[in-house]
Coordinates of C-alpha atoms and ligand atoms in Angstrom, one line a residue:
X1 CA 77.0 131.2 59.8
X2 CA 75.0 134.4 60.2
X3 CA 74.5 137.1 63.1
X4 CA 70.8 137.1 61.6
X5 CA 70.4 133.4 62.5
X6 CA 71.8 133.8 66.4
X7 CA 69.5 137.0 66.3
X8 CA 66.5 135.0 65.0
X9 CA 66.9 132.3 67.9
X10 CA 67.4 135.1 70.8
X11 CA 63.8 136.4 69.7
X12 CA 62.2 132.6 69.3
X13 CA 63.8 131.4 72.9
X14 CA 62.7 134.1 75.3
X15 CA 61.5 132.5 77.5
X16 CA 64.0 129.9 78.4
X17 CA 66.7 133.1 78.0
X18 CA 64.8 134.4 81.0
X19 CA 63.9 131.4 83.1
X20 CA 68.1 130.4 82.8
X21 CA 68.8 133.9 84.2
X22 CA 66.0 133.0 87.1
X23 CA 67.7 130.3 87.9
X24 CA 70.6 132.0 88.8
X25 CA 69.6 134.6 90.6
X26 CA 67.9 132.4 93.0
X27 CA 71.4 131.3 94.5
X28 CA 72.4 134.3 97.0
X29 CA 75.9 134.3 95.9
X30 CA 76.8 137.5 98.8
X31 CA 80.6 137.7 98.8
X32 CA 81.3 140.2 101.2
X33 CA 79.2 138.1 103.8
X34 CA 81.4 135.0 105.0
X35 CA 77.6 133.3 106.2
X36 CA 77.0 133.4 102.2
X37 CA 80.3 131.1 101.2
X38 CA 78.8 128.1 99.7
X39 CA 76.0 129.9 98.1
X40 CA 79.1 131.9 96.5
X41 CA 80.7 129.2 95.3
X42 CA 77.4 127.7 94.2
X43 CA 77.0 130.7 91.8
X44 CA 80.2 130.2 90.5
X45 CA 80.0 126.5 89.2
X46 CA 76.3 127.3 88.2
X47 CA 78.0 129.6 85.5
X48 CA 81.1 127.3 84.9
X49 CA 78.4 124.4 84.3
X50 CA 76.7 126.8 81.8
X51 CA 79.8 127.7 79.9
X52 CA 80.2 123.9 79.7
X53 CA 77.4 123.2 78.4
X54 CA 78.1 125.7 75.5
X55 CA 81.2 124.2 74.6
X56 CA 83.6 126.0 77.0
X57 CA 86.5 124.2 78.8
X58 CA 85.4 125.8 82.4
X59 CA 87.0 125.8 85.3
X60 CA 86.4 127.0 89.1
X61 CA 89.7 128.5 90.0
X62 CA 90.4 128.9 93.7
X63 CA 91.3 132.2 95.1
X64 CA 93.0 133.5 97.7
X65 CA 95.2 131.8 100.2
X66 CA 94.5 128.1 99.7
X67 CA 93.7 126.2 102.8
X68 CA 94.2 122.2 103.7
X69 CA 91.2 121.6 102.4
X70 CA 91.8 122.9 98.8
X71 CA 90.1 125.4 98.8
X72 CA 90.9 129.4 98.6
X73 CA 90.2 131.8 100.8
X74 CA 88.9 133.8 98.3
X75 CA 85.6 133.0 96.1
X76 CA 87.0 131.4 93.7
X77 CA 87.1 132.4 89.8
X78 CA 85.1 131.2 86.7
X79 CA 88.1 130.8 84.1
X80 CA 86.5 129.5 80.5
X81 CA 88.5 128.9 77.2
X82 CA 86.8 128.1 73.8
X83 CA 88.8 126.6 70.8
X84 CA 88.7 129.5 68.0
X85 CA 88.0 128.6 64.4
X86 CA 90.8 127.4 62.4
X87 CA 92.2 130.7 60.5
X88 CA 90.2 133.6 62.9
X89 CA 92.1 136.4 62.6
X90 CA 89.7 138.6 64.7
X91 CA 91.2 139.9 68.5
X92 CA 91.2 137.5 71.1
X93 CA 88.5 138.9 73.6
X94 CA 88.5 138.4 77.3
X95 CA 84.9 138.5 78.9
X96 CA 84.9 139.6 82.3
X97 CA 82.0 139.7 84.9
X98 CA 81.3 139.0 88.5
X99 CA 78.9 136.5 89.9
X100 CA 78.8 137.9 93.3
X101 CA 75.8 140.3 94.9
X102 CA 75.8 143.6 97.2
X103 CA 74.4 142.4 100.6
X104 CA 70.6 142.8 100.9
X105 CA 69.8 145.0 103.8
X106 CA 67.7 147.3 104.6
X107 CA 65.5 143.7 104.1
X108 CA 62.2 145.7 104.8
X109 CA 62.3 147.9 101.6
X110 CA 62.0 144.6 99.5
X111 CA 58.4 143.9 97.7
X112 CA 59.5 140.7 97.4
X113 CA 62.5 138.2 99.1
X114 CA 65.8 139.2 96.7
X115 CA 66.8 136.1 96.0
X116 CA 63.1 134.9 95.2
X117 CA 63.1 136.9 91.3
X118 CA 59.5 138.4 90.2
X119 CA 59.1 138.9 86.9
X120 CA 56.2 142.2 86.4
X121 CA 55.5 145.0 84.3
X122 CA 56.2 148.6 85.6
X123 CA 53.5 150.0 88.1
X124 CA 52.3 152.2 88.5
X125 CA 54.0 155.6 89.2
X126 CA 57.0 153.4 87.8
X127 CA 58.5 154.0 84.4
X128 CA 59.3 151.5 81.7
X129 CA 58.6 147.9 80.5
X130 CA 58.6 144.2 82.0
X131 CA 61.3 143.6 84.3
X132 CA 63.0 141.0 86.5
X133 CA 63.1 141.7 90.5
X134 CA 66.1 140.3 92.2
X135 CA 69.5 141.0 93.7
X136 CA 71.9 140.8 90.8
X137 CA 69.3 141.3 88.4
X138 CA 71.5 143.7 86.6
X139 CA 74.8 144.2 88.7
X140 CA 76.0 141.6 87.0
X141 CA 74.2 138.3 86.7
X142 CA 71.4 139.1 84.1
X143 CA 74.4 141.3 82.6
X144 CA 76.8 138.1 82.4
X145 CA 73.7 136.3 81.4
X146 CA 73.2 138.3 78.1
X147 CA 76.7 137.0 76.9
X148 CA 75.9 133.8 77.8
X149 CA 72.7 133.7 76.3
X150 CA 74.6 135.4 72.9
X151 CA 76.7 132.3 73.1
X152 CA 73.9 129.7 73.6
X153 CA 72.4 131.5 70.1
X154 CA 75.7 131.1 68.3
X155 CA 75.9 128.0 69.7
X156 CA 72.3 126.4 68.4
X157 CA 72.9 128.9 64.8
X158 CA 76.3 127.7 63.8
X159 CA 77.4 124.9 66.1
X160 CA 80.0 127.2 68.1
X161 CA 79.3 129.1 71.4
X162 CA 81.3 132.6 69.8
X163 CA 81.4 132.1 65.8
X164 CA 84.5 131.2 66.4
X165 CA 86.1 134.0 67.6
X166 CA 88.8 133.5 70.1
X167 CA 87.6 134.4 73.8
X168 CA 88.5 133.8 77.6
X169 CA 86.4 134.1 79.8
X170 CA 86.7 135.1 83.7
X171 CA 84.1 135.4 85.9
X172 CA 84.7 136.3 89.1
X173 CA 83.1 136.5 93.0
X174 CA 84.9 139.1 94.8
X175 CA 83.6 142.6 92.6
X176 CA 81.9 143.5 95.0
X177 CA 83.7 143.2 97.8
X178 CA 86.8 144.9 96.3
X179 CA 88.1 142.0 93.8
X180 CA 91.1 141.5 96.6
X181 CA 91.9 138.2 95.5
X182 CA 91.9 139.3 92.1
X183 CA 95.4 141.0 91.6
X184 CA 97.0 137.6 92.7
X185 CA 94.8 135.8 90.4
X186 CA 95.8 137.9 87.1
X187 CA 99.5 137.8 88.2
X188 CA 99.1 134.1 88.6
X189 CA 97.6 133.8 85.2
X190 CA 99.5 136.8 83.8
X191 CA 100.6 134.4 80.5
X192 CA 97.4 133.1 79.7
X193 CA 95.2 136.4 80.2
X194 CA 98.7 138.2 78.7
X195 CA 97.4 136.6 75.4
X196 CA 94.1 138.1 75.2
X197 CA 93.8 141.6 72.9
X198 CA 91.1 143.5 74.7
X199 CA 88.9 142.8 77.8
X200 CA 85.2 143.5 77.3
X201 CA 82.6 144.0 80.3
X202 CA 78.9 144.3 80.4
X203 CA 78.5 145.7 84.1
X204 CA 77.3 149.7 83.4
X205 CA 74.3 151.5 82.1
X206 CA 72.8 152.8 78.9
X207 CA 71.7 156.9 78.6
X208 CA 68.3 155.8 78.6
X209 CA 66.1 152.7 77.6
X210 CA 66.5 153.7 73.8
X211 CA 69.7 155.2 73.6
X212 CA 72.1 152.1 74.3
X213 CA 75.8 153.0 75.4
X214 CA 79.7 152.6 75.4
X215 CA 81.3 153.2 78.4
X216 CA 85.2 154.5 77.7
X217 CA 86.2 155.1 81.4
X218 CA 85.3 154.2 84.9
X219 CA 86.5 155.9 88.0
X220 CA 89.4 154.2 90.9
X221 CA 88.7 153.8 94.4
X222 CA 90.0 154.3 97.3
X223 CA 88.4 152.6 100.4
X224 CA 89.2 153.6 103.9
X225 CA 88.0 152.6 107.9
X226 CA 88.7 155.2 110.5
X227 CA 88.4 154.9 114.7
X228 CA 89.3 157.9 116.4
X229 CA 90.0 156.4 120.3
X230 CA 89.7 158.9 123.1
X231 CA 89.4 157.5 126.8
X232 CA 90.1 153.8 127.5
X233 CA 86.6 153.7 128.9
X234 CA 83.2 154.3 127.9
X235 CA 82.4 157.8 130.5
X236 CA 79.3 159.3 132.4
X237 CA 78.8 162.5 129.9
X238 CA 77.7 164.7 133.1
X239 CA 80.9 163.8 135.2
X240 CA 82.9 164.2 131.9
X241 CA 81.3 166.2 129.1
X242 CA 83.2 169.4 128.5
X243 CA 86.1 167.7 130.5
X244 CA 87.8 165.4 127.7
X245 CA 87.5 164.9 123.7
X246 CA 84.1 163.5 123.1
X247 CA 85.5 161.2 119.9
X248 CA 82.2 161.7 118.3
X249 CA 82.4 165.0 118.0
X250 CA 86.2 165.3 116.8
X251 CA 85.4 162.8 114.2
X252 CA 82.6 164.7 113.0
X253 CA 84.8 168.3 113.4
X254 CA 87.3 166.6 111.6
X255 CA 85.4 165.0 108.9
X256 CA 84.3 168.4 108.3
X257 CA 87.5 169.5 107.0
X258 CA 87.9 167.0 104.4
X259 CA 86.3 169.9 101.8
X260 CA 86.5 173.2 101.5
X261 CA 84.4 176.2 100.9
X262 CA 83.8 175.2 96.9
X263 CA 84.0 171.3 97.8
X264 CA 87.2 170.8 96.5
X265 CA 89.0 167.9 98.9
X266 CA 91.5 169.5 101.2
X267 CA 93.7 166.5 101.6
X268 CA 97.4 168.1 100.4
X269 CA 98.7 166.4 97.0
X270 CA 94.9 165.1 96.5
X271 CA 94.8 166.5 93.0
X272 CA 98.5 165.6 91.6
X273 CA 97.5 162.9 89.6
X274 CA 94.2 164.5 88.4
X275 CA 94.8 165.3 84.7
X276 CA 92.5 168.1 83.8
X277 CA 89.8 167.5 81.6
X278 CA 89.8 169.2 77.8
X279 CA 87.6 171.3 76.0
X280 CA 86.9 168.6 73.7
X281 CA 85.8 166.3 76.3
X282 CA 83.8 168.9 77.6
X283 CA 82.2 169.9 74.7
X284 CA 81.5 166.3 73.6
X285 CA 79.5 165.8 77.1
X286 CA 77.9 169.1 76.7
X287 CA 76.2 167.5 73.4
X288 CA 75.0 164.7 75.6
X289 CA 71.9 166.7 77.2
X290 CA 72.2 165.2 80.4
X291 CA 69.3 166.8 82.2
X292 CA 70.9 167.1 86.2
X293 CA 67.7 168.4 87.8
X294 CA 65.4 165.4 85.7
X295 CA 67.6 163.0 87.3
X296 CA 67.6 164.8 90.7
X297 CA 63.8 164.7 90.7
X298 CA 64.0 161.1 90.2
X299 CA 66.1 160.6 93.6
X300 CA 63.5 162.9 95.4
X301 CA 66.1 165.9 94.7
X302 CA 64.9 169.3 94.0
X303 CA 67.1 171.1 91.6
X304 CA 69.1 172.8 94.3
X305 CA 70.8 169.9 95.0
X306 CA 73.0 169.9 92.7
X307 CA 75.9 170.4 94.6
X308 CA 79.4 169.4 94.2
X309 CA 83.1 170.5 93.7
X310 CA 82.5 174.2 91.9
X311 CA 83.3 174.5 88.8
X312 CA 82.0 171.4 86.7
X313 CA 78.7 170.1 85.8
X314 CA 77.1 167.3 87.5
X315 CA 78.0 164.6 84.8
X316 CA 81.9 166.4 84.9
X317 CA 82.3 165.6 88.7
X318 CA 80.6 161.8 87.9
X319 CA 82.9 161.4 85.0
X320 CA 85.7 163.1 85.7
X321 CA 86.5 164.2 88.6
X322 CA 87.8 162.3 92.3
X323 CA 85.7 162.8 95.3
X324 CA 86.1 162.3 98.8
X325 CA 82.6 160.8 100.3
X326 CA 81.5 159.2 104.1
X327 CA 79.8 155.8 103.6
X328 CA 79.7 155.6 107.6
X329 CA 79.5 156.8 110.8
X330 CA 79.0 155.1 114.3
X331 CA 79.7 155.3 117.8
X332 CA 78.4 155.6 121.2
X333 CA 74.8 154.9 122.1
X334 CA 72.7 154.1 119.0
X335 CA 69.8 151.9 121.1
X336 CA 66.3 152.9 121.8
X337 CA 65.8 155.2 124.5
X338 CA 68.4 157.8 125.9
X339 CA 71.6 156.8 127.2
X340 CA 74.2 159.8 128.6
X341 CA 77.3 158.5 127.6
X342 CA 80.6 159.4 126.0
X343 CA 82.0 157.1 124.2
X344 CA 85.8 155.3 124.2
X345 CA 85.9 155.6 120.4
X346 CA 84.0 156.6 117.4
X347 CA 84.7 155.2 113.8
X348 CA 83.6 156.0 110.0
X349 CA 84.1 154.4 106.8
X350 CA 85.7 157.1 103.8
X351 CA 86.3 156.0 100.8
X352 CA 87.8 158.3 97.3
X353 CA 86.7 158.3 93.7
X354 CA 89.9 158.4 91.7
X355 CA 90.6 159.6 88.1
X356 CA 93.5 159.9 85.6
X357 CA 96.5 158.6 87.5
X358 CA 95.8 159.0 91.1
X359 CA 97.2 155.9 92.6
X360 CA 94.5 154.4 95.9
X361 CA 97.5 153.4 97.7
X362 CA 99.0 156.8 97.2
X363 CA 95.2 158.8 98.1
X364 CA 95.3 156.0 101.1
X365 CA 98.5 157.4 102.1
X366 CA 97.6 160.9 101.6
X367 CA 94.6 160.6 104.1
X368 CA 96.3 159.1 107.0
X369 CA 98.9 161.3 107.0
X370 CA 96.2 164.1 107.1
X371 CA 94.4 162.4 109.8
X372 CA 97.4 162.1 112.1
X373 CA 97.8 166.0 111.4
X374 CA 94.7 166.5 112.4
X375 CA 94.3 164.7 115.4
X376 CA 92.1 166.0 118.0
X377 CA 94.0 166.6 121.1
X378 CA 95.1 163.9 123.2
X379 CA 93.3 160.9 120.9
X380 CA 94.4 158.3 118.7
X381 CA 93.5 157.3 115.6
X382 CA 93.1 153.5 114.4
X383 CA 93.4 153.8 110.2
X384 CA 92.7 151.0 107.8
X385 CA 92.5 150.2 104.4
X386 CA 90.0 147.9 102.6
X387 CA 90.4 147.3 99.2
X388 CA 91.3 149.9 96.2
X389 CA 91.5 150.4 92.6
X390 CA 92.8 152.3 89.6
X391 CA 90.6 154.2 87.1
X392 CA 90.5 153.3 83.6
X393 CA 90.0 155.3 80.3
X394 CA 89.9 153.4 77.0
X395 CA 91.0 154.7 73.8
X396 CA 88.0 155.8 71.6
X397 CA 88.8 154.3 68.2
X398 CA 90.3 151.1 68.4
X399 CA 89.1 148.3 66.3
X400 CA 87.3 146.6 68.6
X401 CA 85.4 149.4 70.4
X402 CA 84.4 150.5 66.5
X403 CA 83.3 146.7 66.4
X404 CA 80.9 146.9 69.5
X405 CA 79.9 150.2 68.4
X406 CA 78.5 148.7 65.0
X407 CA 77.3 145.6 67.1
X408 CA 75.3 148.2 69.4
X409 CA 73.9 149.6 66.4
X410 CA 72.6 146.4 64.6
X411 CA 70.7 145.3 68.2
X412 CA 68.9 148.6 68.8
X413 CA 69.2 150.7 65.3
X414 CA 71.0 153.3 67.0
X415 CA 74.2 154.4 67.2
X416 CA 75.7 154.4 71.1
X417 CA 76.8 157.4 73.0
X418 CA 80.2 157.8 74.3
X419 CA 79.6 158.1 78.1
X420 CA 81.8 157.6 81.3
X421 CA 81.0 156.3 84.8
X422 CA 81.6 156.8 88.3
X423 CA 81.4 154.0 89.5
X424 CA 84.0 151.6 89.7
X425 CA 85.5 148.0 88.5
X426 CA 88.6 147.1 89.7
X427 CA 89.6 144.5 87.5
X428 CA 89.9 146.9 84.8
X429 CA 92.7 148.8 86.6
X430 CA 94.4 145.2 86.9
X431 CA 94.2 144.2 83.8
X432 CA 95.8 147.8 82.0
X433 CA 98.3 147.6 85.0
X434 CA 99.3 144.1 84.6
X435 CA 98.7 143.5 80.9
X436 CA 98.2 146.5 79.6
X437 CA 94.9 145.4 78.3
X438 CA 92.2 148.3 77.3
X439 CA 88.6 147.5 78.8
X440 CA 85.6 148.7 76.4
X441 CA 82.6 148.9 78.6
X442 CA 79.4 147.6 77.0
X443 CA 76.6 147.6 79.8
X444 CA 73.0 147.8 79.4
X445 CA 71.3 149.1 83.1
X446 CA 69.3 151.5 83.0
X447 CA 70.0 154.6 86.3
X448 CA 66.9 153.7 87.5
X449 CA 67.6 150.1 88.4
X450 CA 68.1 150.5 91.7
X451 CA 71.4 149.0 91.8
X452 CA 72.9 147.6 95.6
X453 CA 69.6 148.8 96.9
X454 CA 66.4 147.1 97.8
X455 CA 64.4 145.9 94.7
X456 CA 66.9 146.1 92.2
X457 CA 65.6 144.9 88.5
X458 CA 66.8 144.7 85.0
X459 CA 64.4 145.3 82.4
X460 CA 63.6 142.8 79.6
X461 CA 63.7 145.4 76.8
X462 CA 67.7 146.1 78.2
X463 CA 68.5 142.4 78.4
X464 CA 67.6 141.1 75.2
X465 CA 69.2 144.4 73.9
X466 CA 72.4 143.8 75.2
X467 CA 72.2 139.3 74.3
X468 CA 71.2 141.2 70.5
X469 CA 74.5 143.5 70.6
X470 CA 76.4 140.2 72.2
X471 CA 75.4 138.1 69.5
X472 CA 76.0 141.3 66.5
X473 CA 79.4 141.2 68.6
X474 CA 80.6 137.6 67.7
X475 CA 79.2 138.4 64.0
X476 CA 81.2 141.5 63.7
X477 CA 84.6 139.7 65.2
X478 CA 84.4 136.8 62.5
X479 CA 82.7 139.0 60.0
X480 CA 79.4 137.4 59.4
X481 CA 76.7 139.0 58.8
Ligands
BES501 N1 78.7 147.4 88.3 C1 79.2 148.2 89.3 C2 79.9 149.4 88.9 C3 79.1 150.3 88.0 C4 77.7 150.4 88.0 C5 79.7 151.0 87.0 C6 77.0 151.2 87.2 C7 79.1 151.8 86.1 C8 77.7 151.9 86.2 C9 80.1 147.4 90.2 O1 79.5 146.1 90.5 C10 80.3 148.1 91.6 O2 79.3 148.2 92.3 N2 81.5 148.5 91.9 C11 81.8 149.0 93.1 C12 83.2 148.9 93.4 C13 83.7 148.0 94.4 C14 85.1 147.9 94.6 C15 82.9 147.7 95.6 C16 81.5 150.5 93.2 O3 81.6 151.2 92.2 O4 81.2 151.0 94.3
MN502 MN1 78.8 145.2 88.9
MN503 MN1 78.0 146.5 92.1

């Protein structure tokens, strides 16, 4: 009953490791798309089977309003139990992770189809080793797949999928879509997640492909659709430009005032919540190195860029600070050709970072208030809200993060950084809201992964790395070595 011996089969079954993870990622499991349904809920019994077949009970779960037919309006939700060994006194771990993918456009920047995964070494002009090509690669299939794959070691080692330790597992098909079914589902299931000690997700990045990671907090989100409606007509821009409100332009003059002069947000009350961040954190980041212009470069960025609220450092306004960013912006004529028109309406999509305490409904709230006072005159404004989520920061030196700190540690010989993120995961709001369950983060991307975007990958190195610190995890929760 050794970590060594799950470790020892990790390395001797590659290659079936891999081509499981293939499988997968062949089913186009697109949740935000409603043409993608079945190939959603595909993805979802493909990982319930696997959990089965490890020893799991595993259940699809249906989510969302549920129809005549049975089935939820929702995608619905991997839920997995395992029976613990008799006398583990270890936490009782909930594994979270999401099965769904971003949408795939623009198509035309793919090498190859996303769903058809190409396994190649870096080319050249490219950095670092063999990879896997695919959406979902590593956001959060392949990610999901290295606990699974820890399991399947434990599993053919000692007979049981976790060592015994006591786990739950939810994987769900809504992440990226806003998880809005999800806050039913854990209120639903409030008694049997209520019983679990501490959630654990692999869905964020290392500092770099040797320098593996914890993340301890990830930021809220706040995510917002705007129409500003002028005339109740589409006009002739000669016979009316300079006459009326062109809504194009009043969205864009408005839009404009959502920062000010040092890029702080102008929205009144946006920083309430914000709880400032200490010297300590500061200093702690400081030691990271992160190298802002390097990372620029990488996006095509000359060092210049590195613009944001004044004041912080580029990995302070990632980490720990709330932004106010435009994802979208449409209206009027957007053919080929010329077309002189004004436009009846123009619309943009804003959505807000959130740290500390600030509340999305709350920031939601906040923004359409300041919209409405700065309507352009004589329009009218059509506001709506898509999904939100709270941030999250986890205690540093709990048991278990010390656990998966030491697990880290045995799968790549070094000890992980303490790092934040940006980006956001709303079940982990959810779960401290509902529960009061702490998240520890363990992910193992890489920033170059091209994550939501065309060719996205996951590197081997990083996935056997993170089924390694998996399978180190289990040992360390049923201490043995
Ligand atoms: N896995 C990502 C979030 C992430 C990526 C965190 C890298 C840390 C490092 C997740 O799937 C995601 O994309 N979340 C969305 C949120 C959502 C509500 C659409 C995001 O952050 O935009
Ligand atoms: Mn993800
Ligand atoms: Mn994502």
């Amino acid at each position: 009953m050794t970590t060594s011996a799950a470790l020892d089969w990790l390395k001797s079954n590659e290659k079936p490791s891999i081509d499981r993870w293939v499988d997968w990622l062949k089913i186009p499991s697109i949740s935000t798309d409603p043409a993608y349904r079945d190939q959603c809920r595909a993805a979802g019994e493909w990982c319930r089977a696997q959990l089965e077949s490890l020893g799991f009970d595993a259940k699809l779960v249906e989510a969302g309003d549920i129809g005549p037919d049975g089935k939820g309006s929702g995608h619905p939700v991997v839920l997995a139990t395992i029976e613990p060994a008799a006398g583990y006194k270890g936490p009782h771990v909930l594994f979270y992770g999401h099965y769904d993918v971003q949408p795939v456009d623009p198509i035309d920047l793919w090498e190859s189809p996303p769903f058809e995964p190409v396994i190649r070494d870096a080319k050249a002009g490219e950095t670092g080793g063999k990879r896997v090509v695919a959406r979902g690669a590593v956001d959060d299939k392949g990610q999901v797949m290295t606990f699974l794959e820890a399991c399947r070691a434990w599993k053919e080692a000692t007979g049981h999928a976790t060592g015994g330790a006591r786990y739950t597992v939810m994987i769900e098909g809504e992440e990226e879509s806003g998880s809005v079914s999800l806050p039913k589902f854990v209120k639903d299931h409030a008694k049997q997640l209520g019983e679990c000690d501490v959630c654990l997700i692999s869905d964020t990045g290392m500092l770099g492909r040797t320098q593996p990671a914890i993340t301890y907090g990830v930021r809220g989100l706040a995510y917002t659709e705007i129409t500003l409606h002028s005339a109740n007509q589409d006009l002739h821009s000669g016979l009316w430009g300079g006459r009326c409100p062109n809504p194009i332009t009043e969205l864009a003059r408005t839009l404009s005032l959502l920062h000010d002069k040092k890029r702080r947000v102008t929205i009144p009350g946006f920083y309430k919540d914000v709880v400032p961040l200490t010297k300590k954190e500061r200093d702690n980041w400081k030691k990271l190195k992160f190298n802002a212009a390097a990372a620029l470069k990488k996006i095509g960025l000359p060092k210049q860029a590195d613009i944001g609220e004044a004041g912080f450092t580029a990995m302070e306004r990632e980490w720990g600070r709330p932004t106010a960013e435009i994802n979208g912006i449409w209206g009027g004529y957007t053919g080929k050709g010329a077309k002189t028109v004004i436009p009846a309406h123009a619309s943009a999509k804003v959505s807000f970072r959130l740290v500390a305490k600030q509340d999305p409904r709350k920031i939601t709230k906040m923004f359409f208030a300041w919209c409405k006072k700065h309507t352009p005159p004589g329009c009218r404004w059509e506001l709506s809200d898509h999904h939100g989520g709270f941030g999250v920061t986890t205690p540093i030196d709990s048991p278990p993060m010390q656990a998966a700190s030491r697990a880290l540690k045995t799968a790549s010989g070094k000890a992980p950084a303490l790092i934040k993120s940006g980006g956001s995961i709303p079940v982990a709001g959810m779960l401290k809201d509902v529960l009061g369950l702490d998240t520890i983060f363990m992910g193992f991307g890489l920033d170059d992964d091209r994550v939501h975007s065309p060719n996205e990958k996951f590197e081997i190195d990083c996935f056997q790395m993170g089924c390694r610190a998996h399978a180190a995890f289990l040992g360390e929760l049923t201490s043995t070595k």
